[in-house]
Short mmCIF file of C-alpha atoms in Angstrom, two decimals:
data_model
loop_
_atom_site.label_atom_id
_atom_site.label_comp_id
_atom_site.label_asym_id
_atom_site.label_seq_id
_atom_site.Cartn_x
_atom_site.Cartn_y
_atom_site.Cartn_z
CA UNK A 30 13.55 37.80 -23.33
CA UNK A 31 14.83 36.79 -19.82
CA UNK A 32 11.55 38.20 -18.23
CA UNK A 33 9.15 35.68 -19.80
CA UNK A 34 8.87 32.68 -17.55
CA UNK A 35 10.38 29.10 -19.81
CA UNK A 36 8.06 25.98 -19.06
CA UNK A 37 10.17 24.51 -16.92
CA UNK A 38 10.21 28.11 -14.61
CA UNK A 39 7.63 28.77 -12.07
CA UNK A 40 5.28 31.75 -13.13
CA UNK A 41 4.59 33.39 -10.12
CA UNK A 42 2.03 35.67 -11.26
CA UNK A 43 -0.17 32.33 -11.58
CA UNK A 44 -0.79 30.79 -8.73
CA UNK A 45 -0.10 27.05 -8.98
CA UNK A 46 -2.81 24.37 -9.01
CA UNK A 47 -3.22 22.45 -5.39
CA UNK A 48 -2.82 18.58 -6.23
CA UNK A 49 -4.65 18.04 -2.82
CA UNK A 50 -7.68 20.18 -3.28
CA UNK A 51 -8.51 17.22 -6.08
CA UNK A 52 -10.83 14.60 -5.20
CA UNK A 53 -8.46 11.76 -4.92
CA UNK A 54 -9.66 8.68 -7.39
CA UNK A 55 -11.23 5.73 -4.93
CA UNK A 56 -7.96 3.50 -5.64
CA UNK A 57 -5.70 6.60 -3.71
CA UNK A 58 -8.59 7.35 -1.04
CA UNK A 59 -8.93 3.43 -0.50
CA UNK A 60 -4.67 3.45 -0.08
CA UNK A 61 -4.76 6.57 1.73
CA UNK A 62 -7.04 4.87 4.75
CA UNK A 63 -4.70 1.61 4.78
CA UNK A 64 -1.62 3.44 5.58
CA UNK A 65 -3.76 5.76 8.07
CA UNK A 66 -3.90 2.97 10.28
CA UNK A 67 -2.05 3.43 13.43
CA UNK A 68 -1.53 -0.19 14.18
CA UNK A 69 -1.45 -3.65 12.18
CA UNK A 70 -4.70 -4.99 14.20
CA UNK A 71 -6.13 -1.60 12.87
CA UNK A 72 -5.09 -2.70 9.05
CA UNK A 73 -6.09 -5.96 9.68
CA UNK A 74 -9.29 -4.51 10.44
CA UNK A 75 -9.71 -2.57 7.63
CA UNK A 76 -8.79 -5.33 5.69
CA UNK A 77 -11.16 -7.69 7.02
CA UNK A 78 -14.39 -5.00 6.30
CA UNK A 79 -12.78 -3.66 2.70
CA UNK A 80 -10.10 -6.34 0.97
CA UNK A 81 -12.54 -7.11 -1.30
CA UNK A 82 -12.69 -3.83 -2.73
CA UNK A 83 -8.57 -4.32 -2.81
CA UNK A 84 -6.54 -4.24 -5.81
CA UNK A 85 -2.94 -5.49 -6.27
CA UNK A 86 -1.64 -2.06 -4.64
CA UNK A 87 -4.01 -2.08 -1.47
CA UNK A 88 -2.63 -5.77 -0.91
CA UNK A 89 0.74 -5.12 -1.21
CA UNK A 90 0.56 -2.37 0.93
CA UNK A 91 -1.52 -3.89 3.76
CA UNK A 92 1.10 -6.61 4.04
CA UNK A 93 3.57 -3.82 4.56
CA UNK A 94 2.06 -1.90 6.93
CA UNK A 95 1.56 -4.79 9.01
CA UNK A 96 5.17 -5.03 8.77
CA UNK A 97 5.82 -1.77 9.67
CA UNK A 98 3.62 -1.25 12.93
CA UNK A 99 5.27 -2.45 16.07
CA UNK A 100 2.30 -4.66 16.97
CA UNK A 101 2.93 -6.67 13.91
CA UNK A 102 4.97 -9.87 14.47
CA UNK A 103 2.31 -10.26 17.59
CA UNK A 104 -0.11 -9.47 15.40
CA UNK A 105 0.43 -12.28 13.29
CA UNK A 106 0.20 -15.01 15.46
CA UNK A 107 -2.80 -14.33 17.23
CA UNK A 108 -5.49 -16.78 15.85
CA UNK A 109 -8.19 -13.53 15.19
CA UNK A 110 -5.46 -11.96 12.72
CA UNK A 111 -4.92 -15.40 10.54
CA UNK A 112 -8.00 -15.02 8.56
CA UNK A 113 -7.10 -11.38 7.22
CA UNK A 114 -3.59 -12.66 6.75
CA UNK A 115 -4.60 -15.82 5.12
CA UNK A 116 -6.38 -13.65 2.78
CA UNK A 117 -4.08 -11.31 1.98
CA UNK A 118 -0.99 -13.90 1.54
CA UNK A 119 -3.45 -15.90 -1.19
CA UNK A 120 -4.33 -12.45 -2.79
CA UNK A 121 -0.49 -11.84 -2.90
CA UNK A 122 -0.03 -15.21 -4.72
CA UNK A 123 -2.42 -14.17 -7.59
CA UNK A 124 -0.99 -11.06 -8.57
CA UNK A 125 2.68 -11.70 -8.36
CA UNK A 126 3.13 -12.73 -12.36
CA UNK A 127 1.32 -9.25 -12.37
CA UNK A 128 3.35 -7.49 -9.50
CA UNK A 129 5.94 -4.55 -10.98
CA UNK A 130 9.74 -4.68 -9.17
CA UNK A 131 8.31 -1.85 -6.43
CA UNK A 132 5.84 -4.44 -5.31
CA UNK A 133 7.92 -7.14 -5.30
CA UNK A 134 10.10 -5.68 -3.16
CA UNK A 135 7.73 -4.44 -0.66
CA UNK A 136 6.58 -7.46 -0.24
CA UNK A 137 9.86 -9.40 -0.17
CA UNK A 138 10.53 -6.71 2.52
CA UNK A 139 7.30 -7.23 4.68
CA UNK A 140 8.09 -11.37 4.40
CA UNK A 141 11.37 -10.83 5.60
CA UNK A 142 10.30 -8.20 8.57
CA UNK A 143 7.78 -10.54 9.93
CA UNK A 144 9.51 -13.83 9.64
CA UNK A 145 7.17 -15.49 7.40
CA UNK A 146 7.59 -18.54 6.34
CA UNK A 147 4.50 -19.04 3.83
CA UNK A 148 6.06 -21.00 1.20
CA UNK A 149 3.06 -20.71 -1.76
CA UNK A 150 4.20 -17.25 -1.65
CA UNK A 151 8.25 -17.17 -1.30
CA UNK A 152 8.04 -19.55 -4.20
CA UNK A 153 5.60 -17.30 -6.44
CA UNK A 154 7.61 -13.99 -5.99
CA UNK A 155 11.24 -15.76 -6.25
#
């Protein structure tokens, strides 16, 4: 009958399960406080106290939030921010053979944003 509720209808005598009231996993809770950051000293940061707890994600996505934040092509050239960078451009390098077409392009994009020219890496991801 029309009054019973198809799977792909809402029942709205059930009240539907709240996604955020889960416990994220670490790996979201761990991205979750990378793009919190309000600036890309503030990611470097982070990066600096947790990257090695950082999977291919958490890299990818710290590159691009560096990108993203205003502060970020300053960022980059100040001699206290080379070390996190450094590390995160030779993490990059591993995991691109590994890195799905999302990734790739995020990072592509963040290269491109901050006028990189770290060759290691434009040649692993081309």
């Amino acid at each position: 009958s029309d009054a019973t509720p198809t799977r792909r209808q809402h029942d709205s005598r059930r009240p539907r399960q709240q996604v955020d009231s889960e416990v994220p996993s670490f790996k979201v809770q761990l991205n979750r406080e990378v793009t919190s950051k309000a600036s890309a000293v503030e990611v470097l940061d982070f990066v600096q106290s947790r990257g090695p707890e950082f999977d291919e994600v958490h890299v990818v996505t710290a590159l691009h939030r560096v990108a993203k934040h205003a502060d970020g092509h300053s960022v980059i050239r100040q001699s206290g921010s080379r070390s996190s960078l450094a590390w995160i451009l030779a993490r990059l390098c591993k995991f691109t053979s590994t890195m799905n077409s999302q990734h790739v392009a995020n990072t592509s994009w963040a290269i491109a944003r901050l006028a990189f020219t770290d060759l290691p890496l434009l040649e692993s991801i081309s």
